XYZ file of C-alpha atoms in Angstrom:
321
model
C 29.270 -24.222 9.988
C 25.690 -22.452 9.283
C 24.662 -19.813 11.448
C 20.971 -18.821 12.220
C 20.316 -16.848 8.822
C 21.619 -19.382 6.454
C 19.728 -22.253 8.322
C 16.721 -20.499 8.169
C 16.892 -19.910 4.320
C 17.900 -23.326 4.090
C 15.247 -24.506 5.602
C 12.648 -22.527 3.902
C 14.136 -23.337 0.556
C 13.800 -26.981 1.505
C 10.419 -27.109 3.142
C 9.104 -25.257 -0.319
C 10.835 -27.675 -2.624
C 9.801 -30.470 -0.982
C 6.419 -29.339 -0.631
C 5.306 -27.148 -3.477
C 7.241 -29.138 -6.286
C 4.861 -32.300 -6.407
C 1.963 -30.501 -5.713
C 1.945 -28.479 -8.626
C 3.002 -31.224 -10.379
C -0.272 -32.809 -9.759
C -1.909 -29.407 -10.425
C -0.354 -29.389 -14.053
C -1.677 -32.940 -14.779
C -5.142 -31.997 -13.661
C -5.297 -28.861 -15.612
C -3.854 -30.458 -19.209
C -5.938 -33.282 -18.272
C -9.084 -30.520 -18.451
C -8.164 -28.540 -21.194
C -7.585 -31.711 -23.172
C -11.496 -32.628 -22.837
C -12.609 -28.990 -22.569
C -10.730 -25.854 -22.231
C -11.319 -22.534 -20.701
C -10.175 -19.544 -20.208
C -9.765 -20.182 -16.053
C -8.014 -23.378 -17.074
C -5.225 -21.778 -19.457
C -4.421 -19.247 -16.561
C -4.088 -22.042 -13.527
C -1.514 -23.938 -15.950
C 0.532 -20.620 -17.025
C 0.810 -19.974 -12.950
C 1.555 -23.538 -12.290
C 4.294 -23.855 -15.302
C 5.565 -20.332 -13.512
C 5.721 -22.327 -9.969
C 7.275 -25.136 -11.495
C 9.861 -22.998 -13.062
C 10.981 -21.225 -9.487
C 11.047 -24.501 -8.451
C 14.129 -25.938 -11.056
C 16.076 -22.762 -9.873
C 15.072 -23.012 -6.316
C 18.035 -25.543 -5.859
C 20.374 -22.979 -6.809
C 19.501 -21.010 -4.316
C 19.801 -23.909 -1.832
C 23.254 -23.756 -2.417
C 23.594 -19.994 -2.211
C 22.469 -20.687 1.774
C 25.014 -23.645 1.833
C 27.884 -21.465 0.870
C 26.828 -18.461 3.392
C 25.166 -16.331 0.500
C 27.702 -15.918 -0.983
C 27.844 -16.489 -4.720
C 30.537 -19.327 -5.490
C 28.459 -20.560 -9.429
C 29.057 -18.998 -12.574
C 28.828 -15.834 -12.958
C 26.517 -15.750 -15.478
C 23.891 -18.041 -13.366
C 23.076 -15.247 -11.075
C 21.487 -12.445 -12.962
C 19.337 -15.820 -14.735
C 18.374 -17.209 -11.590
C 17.351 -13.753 -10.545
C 15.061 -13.040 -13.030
C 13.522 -16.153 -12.368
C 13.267 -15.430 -9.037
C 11.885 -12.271 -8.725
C 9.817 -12.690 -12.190
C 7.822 -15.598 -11.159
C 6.746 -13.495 -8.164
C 5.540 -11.160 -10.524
C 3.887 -13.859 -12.424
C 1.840 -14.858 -9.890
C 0.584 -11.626 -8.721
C -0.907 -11.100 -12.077
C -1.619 -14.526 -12.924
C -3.930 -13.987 -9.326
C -5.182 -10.904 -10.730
C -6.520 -12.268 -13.943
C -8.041 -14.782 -12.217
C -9.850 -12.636 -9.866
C -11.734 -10.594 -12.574
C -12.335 -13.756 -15.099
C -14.622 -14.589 -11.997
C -15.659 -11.906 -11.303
C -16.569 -11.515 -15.098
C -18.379 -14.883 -15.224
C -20.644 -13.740 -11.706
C -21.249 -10.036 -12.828
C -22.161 -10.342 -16.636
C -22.422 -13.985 -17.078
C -24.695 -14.118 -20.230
C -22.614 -11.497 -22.426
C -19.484 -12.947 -20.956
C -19.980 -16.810 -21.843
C -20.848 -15.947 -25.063
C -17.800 -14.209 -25.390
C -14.969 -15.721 -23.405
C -12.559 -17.510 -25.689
C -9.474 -19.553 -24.096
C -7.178 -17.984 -26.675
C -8.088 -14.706 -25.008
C -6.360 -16.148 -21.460
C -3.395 -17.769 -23.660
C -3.038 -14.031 -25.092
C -2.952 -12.730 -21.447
C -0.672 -15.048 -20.395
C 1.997 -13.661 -22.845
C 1.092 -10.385 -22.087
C 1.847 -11.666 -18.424
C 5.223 -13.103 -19.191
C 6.402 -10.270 -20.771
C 5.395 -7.186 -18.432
C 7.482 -10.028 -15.536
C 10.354 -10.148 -18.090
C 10.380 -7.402 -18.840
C 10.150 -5.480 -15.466
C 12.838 -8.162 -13.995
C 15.249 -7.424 -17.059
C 17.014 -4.843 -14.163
C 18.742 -7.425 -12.441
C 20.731 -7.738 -16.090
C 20.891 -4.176 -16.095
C 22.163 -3.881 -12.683
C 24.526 -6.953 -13.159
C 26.199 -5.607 -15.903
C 26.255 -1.805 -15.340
C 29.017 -2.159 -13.500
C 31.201 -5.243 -13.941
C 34.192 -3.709 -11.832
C 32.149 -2.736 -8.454
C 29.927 -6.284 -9.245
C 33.501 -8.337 -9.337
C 34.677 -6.802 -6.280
C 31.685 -8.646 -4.128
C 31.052 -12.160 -3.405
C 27.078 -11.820 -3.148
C 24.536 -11.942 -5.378
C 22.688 -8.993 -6.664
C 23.134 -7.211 -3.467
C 25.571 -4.887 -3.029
C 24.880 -2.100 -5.267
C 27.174 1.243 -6.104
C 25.549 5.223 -5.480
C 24.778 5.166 -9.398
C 23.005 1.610 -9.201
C 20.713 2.887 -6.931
C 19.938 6.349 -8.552
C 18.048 3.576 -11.384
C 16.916 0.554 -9.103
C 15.198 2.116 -6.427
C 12.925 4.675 -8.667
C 12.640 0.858 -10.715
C 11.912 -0.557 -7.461
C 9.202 2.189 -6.452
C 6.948 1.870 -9.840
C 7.230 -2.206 -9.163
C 5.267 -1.730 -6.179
C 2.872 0.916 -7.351
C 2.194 -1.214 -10.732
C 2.911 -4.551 -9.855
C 1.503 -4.973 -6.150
C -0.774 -2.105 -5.491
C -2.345 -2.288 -8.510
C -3.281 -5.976 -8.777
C -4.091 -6.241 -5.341
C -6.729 -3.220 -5.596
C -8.819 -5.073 -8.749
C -8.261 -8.817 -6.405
C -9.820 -6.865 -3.722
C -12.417 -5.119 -6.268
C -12.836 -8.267 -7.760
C -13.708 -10.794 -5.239
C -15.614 -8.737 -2.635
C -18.597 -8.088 -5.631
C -17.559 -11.693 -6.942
C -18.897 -13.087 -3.059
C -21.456 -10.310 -2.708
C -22.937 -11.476 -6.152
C -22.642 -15.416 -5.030
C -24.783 -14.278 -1.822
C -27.673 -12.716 -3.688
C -28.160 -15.627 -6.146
C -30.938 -17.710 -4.308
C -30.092 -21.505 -6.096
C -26.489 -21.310 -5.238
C -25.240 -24.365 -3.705
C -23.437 -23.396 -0.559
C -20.401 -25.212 -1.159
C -19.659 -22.776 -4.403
C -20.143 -19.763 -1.614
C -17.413 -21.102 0.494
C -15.177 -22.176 -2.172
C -15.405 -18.593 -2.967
C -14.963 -17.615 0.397
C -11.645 -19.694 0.157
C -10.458 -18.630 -3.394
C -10.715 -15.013 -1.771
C -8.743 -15.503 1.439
C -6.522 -17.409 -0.098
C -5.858 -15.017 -2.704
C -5.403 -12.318 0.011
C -3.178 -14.115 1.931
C -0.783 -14.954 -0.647
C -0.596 -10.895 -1.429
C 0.160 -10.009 2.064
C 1.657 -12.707 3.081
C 3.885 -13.742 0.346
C 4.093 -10.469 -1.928
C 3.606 -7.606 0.798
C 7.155 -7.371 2.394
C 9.420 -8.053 -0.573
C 7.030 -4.864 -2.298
C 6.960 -3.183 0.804
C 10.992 -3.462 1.051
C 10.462 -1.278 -2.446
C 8.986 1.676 -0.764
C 10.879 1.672 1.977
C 14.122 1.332 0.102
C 12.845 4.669 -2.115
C 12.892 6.503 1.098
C 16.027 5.557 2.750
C 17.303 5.704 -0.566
C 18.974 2.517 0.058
C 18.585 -1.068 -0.566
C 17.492 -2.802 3.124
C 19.367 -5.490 4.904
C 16.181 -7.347 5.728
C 15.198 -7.402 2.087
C 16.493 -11.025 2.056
C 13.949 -12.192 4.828
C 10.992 -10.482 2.731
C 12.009 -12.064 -0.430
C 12.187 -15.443 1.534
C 8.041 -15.095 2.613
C 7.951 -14.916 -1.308
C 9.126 -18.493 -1.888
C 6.878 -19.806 -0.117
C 4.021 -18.369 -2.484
C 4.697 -21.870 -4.148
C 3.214 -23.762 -1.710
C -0.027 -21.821 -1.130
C -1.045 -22.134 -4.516
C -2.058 -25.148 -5.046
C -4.750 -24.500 -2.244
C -5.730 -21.638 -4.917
C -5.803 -24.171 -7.623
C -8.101 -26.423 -5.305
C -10.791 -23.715 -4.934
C -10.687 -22.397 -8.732
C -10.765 -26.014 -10.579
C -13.078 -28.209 -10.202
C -11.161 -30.228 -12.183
C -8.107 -30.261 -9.850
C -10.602 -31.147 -6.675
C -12.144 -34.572 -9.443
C -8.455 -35.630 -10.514
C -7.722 -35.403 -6.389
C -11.252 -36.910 -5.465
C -10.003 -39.705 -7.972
C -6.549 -40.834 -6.670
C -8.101 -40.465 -3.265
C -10.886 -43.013 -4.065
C -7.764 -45.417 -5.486
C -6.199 -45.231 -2.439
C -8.869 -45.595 -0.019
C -10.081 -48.843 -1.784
C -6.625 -50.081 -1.204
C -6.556 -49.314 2.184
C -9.862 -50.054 2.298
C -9.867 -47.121 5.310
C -13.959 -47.194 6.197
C -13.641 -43.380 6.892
C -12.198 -43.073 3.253
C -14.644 -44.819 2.032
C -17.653 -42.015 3.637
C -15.529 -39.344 2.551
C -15.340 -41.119 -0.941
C -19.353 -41.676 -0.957
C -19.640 -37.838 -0.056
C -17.685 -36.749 -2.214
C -18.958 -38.304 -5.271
C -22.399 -37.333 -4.303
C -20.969 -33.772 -4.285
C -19.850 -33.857 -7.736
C -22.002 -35.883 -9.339
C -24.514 -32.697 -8.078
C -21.999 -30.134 -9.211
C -21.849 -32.441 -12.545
C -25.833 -31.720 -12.790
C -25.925 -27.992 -11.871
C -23.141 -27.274 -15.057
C -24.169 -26.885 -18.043
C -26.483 -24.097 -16.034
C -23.554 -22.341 -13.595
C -20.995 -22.625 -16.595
C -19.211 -19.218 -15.156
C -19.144 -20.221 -12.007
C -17.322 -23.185 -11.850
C -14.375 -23.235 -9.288
């Protein structure tokens, strides 16, 4: 019999597999699609977040049936401190992934000349293993914590929960620099980044208005998924540093992180134009299917709209969301 807690993660879980698993599906085909014909450095970064999305997704199932079972942990043993690491490094993942988005377009607004001359797509494939590691590496305590103490861990039926007095001397000074380095941090250069990255946009006189609201969107959306998604699992860090104590609610502000999944495909939408042709392109298939009349204007504006984003470039290279 669930009860109103495990429904709810249940539900979430659900909702974000269903949901966020074929979208960035479609986002990973429209990115290798683009970096087959022409790569760049934007493009290498939306597939290393997708591939990260993807990979939360796999595992999220196993967390399905961590709700089914009450929370508590009835898999192998050794599947928890994996699927945690996934977990909580993915979230990690995508704050930075964000974050390097943010100032490669900011970069390609601010010094575009000296920086499209310069910008390499094996620079972003060397960031994104930079990425993967600092995650890794920051989510290698959950092995630490798993394994410091097998007796007190064996004694409790939930996963990476319950921790001893000498667990929590380590995790929560751990937990404290995650938030500092991991959350305020990024967020600080996305903020940085993208409030010169619009005010730029605004003072360039042949900017097609559609690019100013796509950046509009690729800002907001970027914000939201910080605040939203990332604030109260981080915030549960500094308030667990000074009750000295892991919270009971930290389970319902890791949950608003799962759903970080689904909002980034609206991300990808505003960053690739790519993405927004592949989706323009199955849309057209279908509407001449259906042939839907209103499809078929949105299908005539729409290729109007890129076949005048297709003209403007080869001259607004670096600023091509």
């Amino acid at each position: 019999m669930f009860d109103k807690e495990n429904m709810l993660f249940l539900v979430v879980y659900i909702i974000t597999f269903i949901f966020g698993l074929p979208a960035n599906i479609f986002a990973l085909y429209a990115f290798v699609k683009k970096v087959q014909q022409k790569a760049t450095p934007v493009d290498v970064l939306l597939i290393g977040l997708t591939v990260s999305d993807l990979l939360f997704l796999v595992f999220l199932p196993i967390r399905m049936k961590e709700a089914i079972d009450h929370m508590e942990w009835n898999m192998p043993y050794f599947l928890c401190p994996l699927t945690g690491i996934i977990f909580y490094g993915t979230i990690y993942n995508s704050s930075l992934y964000l974050t390097a988005i943010s100032v490669e377009r900011y970069f390609g607004v601010a010094f575009p000349i000296k920086y499209k001359l310069n910008r390499k797509p094996l620079h972003a494939v060397v960031g994104s293993v930079v990425i993967w590691t600092i995650s890794l590496a920051q989510c290698s305590i959950v092995f630490i914590m798993h394994y410091s103490d097998d007796k007190h861990n064996s004694s409790h039926v939930h996963c990476y929960e319950d921790f001893c007095d000498d667990q929590l001397k380590v995790l929560l000074p751990f937990r404290l620099q995650q938030f500092v380095l991991l959350f305020c941090v990024p967020l600080l250069i996305c903020c940085f980044c993208y409030i010169n990255f619009i005010r730029i946009l605004y003072q360039l006189p042949n900017i097609n208005p559609r690019r100013r609201y796509r950046a509009i969107g690729l800002a907001f959306g970027t914000m939201v998924v910080f605040l939203v998604c990332f604030g109260p699992y981080n915030i549960s860090h500094l308030i667990g540093h000074i009750t000295n104590e892991s919270p009971k609610w930290r389970n319902y502000a890791v949950l608003t992180s799962t759903l970080n999944t689904c909002l980034d495909p609206f991300i990808y939408y505003f960053s690739s134009s790519a993405l927004r042709g592949t989706f323009t392109q199955i849309l057209n298939r279908f509407s001449s299917k259906l042939q839907c009349p209103s499809c078929s204007v949105y299908q005539r504006n729409t290729a109007q709209t890129l076949e005048l984003e297709e003209r403007t470039q080869s001259t607004n290279d670096n600023l091509d969301m």
